[in-house]
Every structure is written in structure tokens, then in C-alpha cells.
Amino acid sequence: MKKHKPTDEEMKKMIADLAAHPQSTENEDHSHMHHDMDSMHHDEMGDMPNMHHDMADMGGMNHEHMNMGDMDMAGMDMDHDMMNHGGHMMHMGNMKRKLIVSVILTIPLLLLSPMMGLNMPFTLHDIPAQQWIVLALGSVIFFYGGTPFFSGAKGELQARKPAMMMLITLGITVAYCYSVYATVMNAMAPHAMVMDFFWELATLVDIMLLGHLVEMNAVTRAGSAVSSLAQLIPKQAHMVHSDGSTMDMPVSQLHVGDHVLVKATESIPADGLVVSGQTTVDEAMLTGEATQVIKQTKNTVLGGSINGSGVIEVEITSIGTDSFIARVQKLVETAQSHQSKSETLANKVAGWLFYAATGIGIAAMLVWTLVNGFAYALPIAVTVFIIACPHALGLAVPLVTARFTAIAAQNGLLIQNREPLEQIDDIKYALMDKTGTLTEGNFKVRSVKSVTTEYSDADILAIMATLESGSTHPLAQGILNAAKAQHVALMASSELENIPGTGITGVLNNDRFAIVAVDYLTSHKIAYDQNYFNKLAAAGNSVSYLVTMDKVVGIVAQGDEIKATAVKFIRDLQAQNITPVMLTGDNEQTAKRVADVLGITEVQAHLKPADKAELVKEYQQKGHVMMIGDGVNDSPALAQADLGIAIGSGTDVAIDAADVVLIKSDPADVTSLIKLAKATNRKMKQNLWWGAGYNVIAIPLAAGILIPLGFRLDPMVGAILMSLSTVIVAINAMRLKL
């Protein structure tokens, strides 16, 4: 089941609605940031919180968490065990049950019924009422096991698009009716020896049920991207009353304007504005970023994000269907609900085969009835229909799919939706998120430098780590991690204080130090090495300065790391004529630096969280698009793309929205995926030829085209040819390898 796009009007409305919500920290008031930088270089801080790392990882919703305020989830509920065939919905549980019952009944039927008209060593003889027992078993298999196909055929007939379901129904109906006729004729005239097709009927039903069950298993996760988001919302909230007291109450009972208290490490229950307190918030599950964002008075917070060590009071601004999560969820659900209207190649072949078998079979019946009578013509027509029975055709795709899925899993590729991979040869663009996909997603100290003889580099790191010891700011965590890694001991400090819009200050050994950004140096006319700063900033670093007595004494630069396999991955894509496009919320300078290292020529920077899905649509106007990402902000784009690939280390939401998950979080695995998918497509096409191509010769022969020359293809030979094609298809599928 391929995920296809909403209409332009639907998507524009959703994107506009989504963009209207203040969801990016880039739009927040960062005047309190103790690492605030000037407007030019603050954008160069790798993928700092002010950068939108798109908003996307939508996952399936946990139904025990469906109470998201007044949000009505009923309309968004999806039965992941359902599959549409010809307009008829088949339940996977029912399909399994029918398969089990049919297989159980097939075992005694095979023991009691000749195989393709031949008595095998295991065939039982002289059983009382043997032929009637076989008739009874075959009747149950036909009417019970064949129900999904009858219903599917009805849908295809109503749609006037005969495909696999009608072909299967044609095959099993002809096999059953002729077998009933054969049973009655043999009972009335024991020496007539009219061959029945109960063996073919039972195996066809079993194989088709198995094939469709395999197919259904391959696509059931396609709708799961609308279920995980509600897990981010807590069940209870600490509501603050007008007198300052708090009371726990269900989140579903909150309203816009209510105030809630969010304690350390708790999930924020709803979108809102901070009215008191200061903290840092982990928005990774929503924005895909590994870093935390400082929040203070008048800053927006998103429901589902995780509070840090501070305590804040939040005034709720949106709840339920108006919330950030609900709108992102709706965006992904809409993109995924627009299933492909195009027929699969197997269904197209089945449709052609249905018309060919029906037309030629009826024509043969009429011609040979006129020539030699009905009794002579009936076996000829039946042979045509039996040869067209899609044993092999029904297995052509499912067998390859099962083999493909197994090989993919062994190579760290989790296939959640196979159908988009059938178009892998058509992919022209690979849009990919930067942070977490091409880069590691964690800020690390790249350089610590003392610019005075009074302090060593280790001293600078120790002082800065001491000042940052009480902070959960992402840059502070980078410094603390570096100090820990280098076994740098913290010092005694006092009077630690955040200076809004400036940085952090404190007293160590009776000297006052401050960690500031370059704009502080400029505004206070403190001298610093401009060229050295430009060099660090151009490399994509966030640069902080240690100052004492209005003098710079140290510099620290932090940045993200490009993944080791990213360069080769980009080259492999380009070698296959796929154009890589990097998407990022970074400024163009930082984005270009990463792109230059990777050899990417097309870069889309300064993106807002809702922009990626729209960009996917734009590129789809020029060709098929593959999207690679790892965050909630990536999931609408993953769902919108012709092929969505999630990095395994990303959020559950993005993983559920994708067609393929890279378990090892290595973008280079995309190369293996492309090679395997192309090999799989070749096998599928080969199997379709084996499964149906022989009919080009066999059906005319069965219709009696060579009877005037003395050659007649009887039903038994037709059944043998049909079974032989099934064996060939199975062997060919097993030969698939990476």
C-alpha cells in the first residue's frame, strides 16, 4: 500500500495551519540565552535549538492515550489489520483463520484425491464414499476459504477493473464446478473416469490465501504513523488554581487559559506559554534535535516535550485538535491515507490474463461445441481456465517479497511498506535531513584555547565547566562532557548567575569570570581575534568566550560531526543518477560547509518545521522523491515522499511514518537498500513472466488451436504446466540475494 499525496488544496491548508503555530524555537525570544550570539553567527551554531530541524516523526497512536483534550480521535482511528482489495476490506485475523482451516482440510483431500489426475504413492484408495468426502472437503474449502476472493472479485467487477481477485475467482469457480460435474458423472457412470480438479482447487485457495497474507503483513504498518504521538502526552497534569494551590487532574479536562505546573523531568501536557520559571526543554521527540532548548517567561512550549531540571508554570494556549501534535499527526495521516490508485504490475497482468482466459475459453467452448458438441468442448474450455489459474502469478510477488524482507532484515533494513520500493528505478531525488542523518546530532567541543599566559587550555576548560555546572543548556552540556572526558576537576565557585542576553557569570578564586558570545565582546568593545572567530564560525562551530576583567582569556568552539559513511553514501547516490538534496534549519553558511564536505550541490536551508513536506511536493513535480530523516519534524515529509526512509536512532514517530527503517542508523545502508530493491524488482518481473508468460503459448494450445494437426492439450497436462510454473517461481524467488 503506497503512501500517496494529499491534494494541493488539502496540503496547503494543512501546511498553512501547521506553520501558523509558533512551533520553532527559531521564532522564540532567546534574549535569556547565556550563549547568545550576534544574529549572523548565532545561526552558525551547528544545529542549535534555534534551528528548525523540521518537524516530523509521526508514529502510531497508543489508544490508551487517546484522550488529548477534546480531541476526537475516532475519525483518525485505523484498523491496521485491514487491507483493501477491489474495494473490499479483508481482516488479517480472518485471513489467517481461513488459511489454517483450508490447509487442515486440504491434507485429507490430497490423500483422497488424485494429484493432477495421477494416483501418487500416498493416495488412498477404496475408502467408503471417498469421492463424496472429497466433494465435501472441496466444497468447504471453496465456499469458506474462497470468500475473500469472491468479495474482492465483486469489488473489482463493480469497479470494472478485473485483476487478481477476479482471476482467482474464475480459476477456483471453474475448478469447483467442473469437479462437482466430474464427481456426479463418475458416480453415475463409474467407468467414465472424468477427471476432477479438487486437488488444484484446494492448493490454489491455500496458495492465494498464503500469498495475500504475506502481502498484508508487508503493508499493515503503513497506517501506524497515526498512533504513537499521543504517547508523548502525559495522562495527568498539575493544574494551578488562582490561590496558587495545585491539583492533579486528567489532561483531557484541561482548557485553553488554564495554568499547569510542570516539574523537573515531566512531560509538558499541552502547548502553552511559560508564565513563570526557567528551564530547558528536550524537544527531540518533536523536532528531532538532540539538544535542549532554554525556556523562560513568554516562551512557547509544546505538549509532549520533556522538561529539564527547572520548574515552570505554563498557560495553555491550545489543546486537542488545535495542538501541535494533533496537527502534525493529521498531516501525516492525510498523506498516508491517500493510497495509490494505480494498479500493481501483478494486478495488471492478472487483469490481462482474466480477459484472455475468459475470451479464449468462451470462444473455444462455442467453436468446439459447434464442431463436435458440448461434451467435447467442455474439457477444452476447462483446460483454458485451469491453465490460467494464477498459482504462480499469485506467488510471483509475495514469495519475492518474503525473501526480500528477510534479506533486508539481515542487513539492518526494516521494510515496513514494500510497494514504494517497486519504483526505486524511478527515484530522481534523495531529500535528506542533516542533523542525525548526515551528522551525528550531538554537539561536541572541538577546540579549547587559552589566549593568555595566565591560564592553560585545561584551566580554561575547568573554569568554563565550573560556571556551567548548574546549567542544562546544550552548549553547557558539551563543555561539561568535554571536562569529564578529560578528567578536569571542577573548582569552587560562588555568585553564579545567568545574565539575560549575555551569558553566565560567577566568582572563582576571587576573580569574576563570564562566558559570553561574540556580540557581547563587540558591544562592550572587548578585543578579540576576528579572523580566528571567522575561521571557527565558518567551520560550523558555536563559539563562546571566557572573559575576566574585560579581557578575553579563553575560547571554546563546539560543533556537530559528519557521519563517517556520509561522504561515500552521497557519492553512491550520485553514481546512480540520484540527486542528493540536503534539508536543514541551519543558516546557509553552515549548511554550505556541510554540503561542500559531502559533495552535495543542492541545499535547502533556513527551513521551518512544516517546510519539508512542501519541498517534497515541489521536487515530486520534477521526479520521484526519496526522503531520509529521523525526527518528528521529518515525518510529514517521510509520509509525503514516494519512498520514506527513517534513521533507526530517530524517534518512534518518524520510524512509523517511513517505508523503510535503517536499524543501524547508517545512511550508507540506503545504498544497500537501493541495490536490493532493484534486484527484487528484477526477480518480480521474472516471476511475473514465469507465472503468466507461459499462458501466451499454453492458453492457445489448451483452446485447441493445434487440434486440426492432431495435438490436443488435456486438462491434466494443463494442470501440470500450471504447477511447473509455480515451482519455477518459487525457485527463482529463493535465488534473490544482495
Coordinates of N, CA, C and O in Angstrom, one line a residue, residues 212-324:
H212 N -1.6 -13.7 -0.1 CA -2.2 -12.4 0.3 C -1.9 -12.1 1.8 O -1.8 -11.0 2.2
L213 N -1.8 -13.2 2.6 CA -1.4 -12.9 4.0 C 0.0 -12.4 4.0 O 0.3 -11.5 4.8
V214 N 0.9 -12.9 3.2 CA 2.3 -12.4 3.1 C 2.3 -10.9 2.7 O 2.9 -10.0 3.3
E215 N 1.4 -10.6 1.7 CA 1.3 -9.2 1.2 C 0.8 -8.3 2.3 O 1.2 -7.2 2.5
M216 N -0.3 -8.8 3.0 CA -0.9 -8.0 4.1 C 0.1 -7.7 5.2 O 0.1 -6.6 5.7
N217 N 0.9 -8.7 5.5 CA 1.9 -8.5 6.6 C 2.9 -7.4 6.2 O 3.4 -6.7 7.0
A218 N 3.1 -7.3 4.9 CA 4.1 -6.3 4.4 C 3.6 -4.9 4.4 O 4.4 -3.9 4.4
V219 N 2.3 -4.7 4.5 CA 1.7 -3.4 4.5 C 1.0 -2.9 5.7 O 0.5 -1.8 5.8
T220 N 0.8 -3.8 6.7 CA 0.0 -3.4 7.8 C 0.5 -2.3 8.6 O -0.2 -1.6 9.3
R221 N 1.8 -2.0 8.5 CA 2.4 -1.0 9.3 C 2.3 0.4 8.6 O 2.7 1.4 9.2
A222 N 1.7 0.4 7.4 CA 1.7 1.6 6.7 C 0.8 2.7 7.4 O 1.0 3.9 7.2
G223 N -0.2 2.2 8.1 CA -1.1 3.2 8.8 C -0.7 3.5 10.2 O -1.3 4.2 10.9
S224 N 0.4 2.9 10.7 CA 0.8 3.1 12.1 C 1.3 4.4 12.5 O 1.5 4.8 13.6
A225 N 1.6 5.3 11.5 CA 2.2 6.6 11.8 C 1.2 7.5 12.4 O 1.5 8.7 12.7
V226 N -0.1 7.1 12.6 CA -1.0 8.0 13.3 C -1.3 7.5 14.7 O -2.3 7.9 15.3
S227 N -0.4 6.7 15.3 CA -0.8 6.2 16.6 C 0.2 6.5 17.7 O -0.2 6.5 18.9
S228 N 1.5 6.8 17.5 CA 2.4 6.9 18.6 C 2.5 8.3 19.3 O 3.0 8.5 20.4
L229 N 2.0 9.3 18.6 CA 2.2 10.7 19.1 C 1.5 10.9 20.4 O 2.0 11.6 21.3
A230 N 0.4 10.3 20.7 CA -0.3 10.5 21.9 C 0.4 10.0 23.1 O 0.2 10.4 24.3
Q231 N 1.4 9.1 22.9 CA 2.2 8.6 24.0 C 3.1 9.7 24.6 O 3.5 9.6 25.7
L232 N 3.3 10.8 23.8 CA 4.1 11.9 24.3 C 3.3 12.7 25.4 O 3.9 13.4 26.1
I233 N 2.0 12.6 25.3 CA 1.2 13.5 26.2 C 0.9 12.7 27.5 O 0.5 11.6 27.5
P234 N 1.3 13.3 28.7 CA 1.0 12.6 30.0 C -0.5 12.5 30.2 O -1.3 13.3 29.6
K235 N -0.9 11.6 31.1 CA -2.3 11.4 31.4 C -2.8 12.5 32.4 O -3.9 12.9 32.4
Q236 N -1.8 12.9 33.3 CA -2.2 13.8 34.4 C -1.4 15.1 34.3 O -0.3 15.1 33.7
A237 N -2.0 16.2 34.8 CA -1.3 17.5 34.8 C -1.6 18.1 36.2 O -2.6 17.9 36.8
H238 N -0.6 19.0 36.6 CA -0.7 19.7 37.9 C -1.4 21.0 37.6 O -0.7 22.0 37.2
M239 N -2.7 21.1 37.8 CA -3.4 22.4 37.5 C -3.2 23.3 38.6 O -3.3 23.0 39.8
V240 N -2.9 24.6 38.2 CA -2.6 25.6 39.2 C -3.9 26.5 39.4 O -4.4 27.0 38.4
H241 N -4.4 26.6 40.6 CA -5.6 27.4 40.9 C -5.2 28.8 41.2 O -4.0 29.2 41.3
S242 N -6.2 29.7 41.2 CA -6.0 31.1 41.4 C -5.3 31.4 42.7 O -4.6 32.4 42.8
D243 N -5.5 30.6 43.7 CA -4.8 30.9 45.0 C -3.4 30.3 45.1 O -2.8 30.3 46.1
G244 N -2.9 29.7 44.0 CA -1.6 29.2 43.9 C -1.5 27.7 44.2 O -0.4 27.1 44.1
S245 N -2.6 27.1 44.7 CA -2.6 25.7 45.0 C -2.6 24.9 43.7 O -3.1 25.4 42.7
T246 N -2.2 23.6 43.8 CA -2.2 22.8 42.6 C -3.1 21.5 42.9 O -3.2 21.1 44.0
M247 N -3.6 21.0 41.8 CA -4.4 19.8 41.9 C -4.2 18.9 40.7 O -4.3 19.5 39.6
D248 N -3.9 17.7 40.9 CA -3.7 16.8 39.7 C -5.1 16.5 39.1 O -6.1 16.2 39.8
M249 N -5.1 16.5 37.7 CA -6.3 16.3 37.0 C -6.0 15.7 35.6 O -4.9 15.9 35.1
P250 N -6.9 15.0 35.0 CA -6.6 14.4 33.7 C -6.4 15.5 32.7 O -7.0 16.5 32.7
V251 N -5.4 15.2 31.8 CA -5.1 16.2 30.7 C -6.3 16.5 29.9 O -6.5 17.6 29.3
S252 N -7.2 15.4 29.7 CA -8.4 15.6 28.9 C -9.3 16.6 29.4 O -10.2 17.1 28.6
Q253 N -9.2 17.0 30.6 CA -10.1 18.0 31.2 C -9.5 19.4 31.2 O -10.1 20.4 31.7
L254 N -8.3 19.6 30.6 CA -7.7 20.9 30.6 C -8.4 21.8 29.5 O -8.9 21.3 28.5
H255 N -8.3 23.1 29.7 CA -8.9 24.0 28.7 C -7.9 25.1 28.4 O -7.0 25.4 29.2
V256 N -8.1 25.8 27.3 CA -7.2 26.9 27.0 C -7.4 28.0 28.1 O -8.5 28.3 28.5
G257 N -6.3 28.5 28.5 CA -6.3 29.5 29.6 C -5.9 29.0 30.9 O -5.5 29.7 31.9
D258 N -6.1 27.6 31.1 CA -5.7 27.0 32.4 C -4.2 27.1 32.6 O -3.4 27.2 31.6
H259 N -3.8 27.1 33.8 CA -2.4 27.1 34.2 C -2.0 25.8 34.8 O -2.7 25.2 35.6
V260 N -0.8 25.3 34.3 CA -0.4 24.0 34.9 C 1.1 24.1 35.3 O 1.8 24.9 34.8
L261 N 1.4 23.4 36.3 CA 2.8 23.4 36.8 C 3.5 22.2 36.3 O 3.0 21.0 36.3
V262 N 4.7 22.4 35.7 CA 5.5 21.3 35.1 C 6.7 21.2 35.9 O 7.6 22.1 36.0
K263 N 6.9 20.0 36.6 CA 8.0 19.8 37.4 C 9.2 19.2 36.6 O 9.0 18.9 35.5
A264 N 10.3 19.1 37.3 CA 11.5 18.6 36.6 C 11.3 17.2 36.0 O 10.7 16.3 36.7
T265 N 11.8 17.0 34.8 CA 11.8 15.7 34.1 C 10.4 15.3 33.6 O 10.2 14.2 33.1
E266 N 9.3 16.1 33.9 CA 8.0 15.7 33.5 C 7.7 16.1 32.0 O 8.3 17.0 31.5
S267 N 6.8 15.4 31.4 CA 6.3 15.8 30.1 C 5.4 17.0 30.2 O 4.5 17.0 31.1
I268 N 5.5 17.9 29.3 CA 4.6 19.1 29.2 C 3.2 18.6 28.7 O 3.2 18.0 27.6
P269 N 2.2 18.9 29.4 CA 0.9 18.3 29.0 C 0.2 18.9 27.8 O -0.7 18.3 27.2
A270 N 0.5 20.2 27.5 CA -0.2 20.8 26.4 C 0.7 22.0 25.9 O 1.6 22.4 26.5
D271 N 0.3 22.5 24.7 CA 1.0 23.7 24.1 C 0.7 24.9 25.0 O -0.5 25.0 25.5
G272 N 1.7 25.7 25.2 CA 1.4 26.9 26.0 C 2.5 27.9 26.1 O 3.5 27.8 25.4
L273 N 2.4 28.9 27.0 CA 3.4 29.9 27.2 C 3.9 29.8 28.6 O 3.1 29.6 29.5
V274 N 5.2 29.9 28.8 CA 5.7 29.9 30.2 C 5.4 31.3 30.8 O 5.7 32.3 30.3
V275 N 4.7 31.2 32.0 CA 4.4 32.4 32.7 C 5.3 32.7 33.9 O 5.3 33.8 34.4
S276 N 6.0 31.6 34.3 CA 7.0 31.8 35.4 C 8.0 30.7 35.4 O 7.6 29.6 35.0
G277 N 9.2 30.9 35.9 CA 10.2 29.9 35.9 C 11.1 29.9 34.7 O 10.8 30.5 33.7
Q278 N 12.1 29.2 34.8 CA 13.1 29.0 33.7 C 13.6 27.6 33.7 O 13.8 27.0 34.8
T279 N 13.8 27.0 32.5 CA 14.2 25.6 32.5 C 14.8 25.4 31.1 O 14.8 26.3 30.2
T280 N 15.2 24.2 30.8 CA 15.5 23.7 29.5 C 14.5 22.6 29.1 O 14.1 21.8 30.0
V281 N 14.2 22.5 27.9 CA 13.2 21.5 27.4 C 13.8 20.6 26.3 O 14.4 21.1 25.4
D282 N 13.6 19.4 26.4 CA 14.0 18.4 25.4 C 12.9 18.2 24.4 O 11.8 17.6 24.7
E283 N 13.1 18.8 23.2 CA 12.0 18.7 22.2 C 12.4 17.7 21.1 O 11.9 17.7 20.0
A284 N 13.3 16.8 21.4 CA 13.9 15.8 20.5 C 12.7 15.0 19.8 O 12.7 14.7 18.7
M285 N 11.8 14.6 20.7 CA 10.7 13.7 20.1 C 9.8 14.5 19.2 O 9.0 13.9 18.4
L286 N 9.9 15.8 19.2 CA 9.0 16.6 18.3 C 9.8 17.3 17.2 O 9.3 17.4 16.1
T287 N 11.1 17.7 17.5 CA 11.8 18.4 16.5 C 13.0 17.6 15.9 O 13.6 18.0 14.9
G288 N 13.3 16.4 16.5 CA 14.3 15.6 16.0 C 15.7 16.0 16.5 O 16.7 15.3 16.3
E289 N 15.8 17.2 17.2 CA 17.1 17.7 17.6 C 17.5 17.0 18.9 O 16.7 16.8 19.8
A290 N 18.8 16.7 19.1 CA 19.3 16.1 20.3 C 19.5 17.1 21.4 O 19.7 16.7 22.5
T291 N 19.6 18.4 21.0 CA 19.9 19.4 22.0 C 18.7 19.9 22.7 O 17.5 19.7 22.3
Q292 N 18.9 20.5 23.9 CA 17.8 21.1 24.7 C 17.6 22.6 24.4 O 18.6 23.2 24.0
V293 N 16.4 23.1 24.7 CA 16.1 24.5 24.4 C 15.8 25.2 25.7 O 15.0 24.7 26.5
I294 N 16.4 26.3 25.9 CA 16.1 27.1 27.1 C 14.7 27.7 27.0 O 14.3 28.3 25.9
K295 N 13.9 27.7 28.1 CA 12.6 28.2 28.1 C 12.5 29.1 29.3 O 12.8 28.7 30.5
Q296 N 12.0 30.3 29.1 CA 11.7 31.2 30.2 C 10.4 32.0 29.9 O 9.7 31.6 29.0
T297 N 10.1 33.0 30.7 CA 8.8 33.7 30.6 C 8.5 34.1 29.2 O 9.4 34.7 28.5
K298 N 7.3 33.9 28.7 CA 6.8 34.3 27.4 C 7.3 33.4 26.2 O 6.9 33.6 25.1
N299 N 8.1 32.4 26.6 CA 8.5 31.4 25.5 C 7.4 30.4 25.4 O 6.7 30.0 26.3
T300 N 7.3 29.9 24.1 CA 6.3 28.8 23.9 C 6.9 27.4 24.2 O 8.1 27.2 24.1
V301 N 6.0 26.5 24.7 CA 6.4 25.1 24.9 C 5.4 24.3 24.2 O 4.2 24.7 24.0
L302 N 5.8 23.1 23.8 CA 5.0 22.2 23.0 C 4.6 21.0 23.9 O 5.4 20.4 24.6
G303 N 3.3 20.6 23.8 CA 2.9 19.5 24.6 C 3.6 18.2 24.1 O 3.7 18.0 22.9
G304 N 4.0 17.4 25.0 CA 4.8 16.2 24.7 C 6.3 16.3 24.8 O 7.0 15.3 24.9
S305 N 6.8 17.6 24.9 CA 8.2 17.8 25.1 C 8.5 17.5 26.6 O 7.7 17.6 27.4
I306 N 9.8 17.2 26.8 CA 10.2 16.8 28.2 C 10.9 18.0 28.9 O 11.9 18.6 28.4
N307 N 10.4 18.3 30.1 CA 11.0 19.4 30.9 C 12.4 18.9 31.5 O 12.6 17.8 31.7
G308 N 13.3 19.9 31.6 CA 14.6 19.6 32.2 C 14.5 19.6 33.7 O 13.6 19.1 34.4
S309 N 15.5 20.3 34.3 CA 15.7 20.3 35.7 C 14.9 21.5 36.4 O 14.8 21.5 37.6
G310 N 14.4 22.4 35.6 CA 13.7 23.5 36.2 C 12.2 23.3 36.4 O 11.7 22.2 36.0
V311 N 11.5 24.2 37.1 CA 10.1 24.1 37.4 C 9.5 25.3 36.7 O 9.9 26.4 36.9
I312 N 8.4 25.1 35.9 CA 7.8 26.2 35.2 C 6.3 26.1 35.3 O 5.7 25.0 35.5
E313 N 5.7 27.3 35.2 CA 4.2 27.4 35.2 C 3.8 27.7 33.7 O 4.4 28.7 33.2
V314 N 2.9 27.0 33.2 CA 2.6 27.2 31.8 C 1.1 27.5 31.6 O 0.2 26.9 32.2
E315 N 0.8 28.5 30.8 CA -0.6 28.8 30.5 C -0.9 28.2 29.1 O -0.2 28.3 28.1
I316 N -1.9 27.3 29.2 CA -2.3 26.6 28.0 C -2.9 27.4 26.9 O -3.8 28.2 27.1
T317 N -2.3 27.3 25.7 CA -2.8 28.1 24.5 C -3.5 27.3 23.5 O -4.3 27.8 22.7
S318 N -3.3 26.0 23.5 CA -4.0 25.2 22.5 C -4.1 23.7 23.1 O -3.2 23.3 23.8
I319 N -5.2 23.1 22.7 CA -5.4 21.7 23.3 C -6.2 20.9 22.2 O -6.8 21.5 21.3
G320 N -6.1 19.6 22.3 CA -6.9 18.8 21.4 C -6.5 18.9 19.9 O -5.3 18.9 19.6
T321 N -7.5 19.1 19.1 CA -7.2 19.2 17.6 C -6.4 20.4 17.2 O -5.9 20.5 16.1
D322 N -6.4 21.4 18.1 CA -5.6 22.6 17.7 C -4.1 22.5 18.1 O -3.3 23.4 17.8
S323 N -3.8 21.4 18.8 CA -2.4 21.3 19.3 C -1.4 21.0 18.2 O -1.8 20.5 17.1
F324 N -0.2 21.3 18.5 CA 0.9 21.0 17.6 C 0.9 19.5 17.2 O 1.0 19.2 16.0

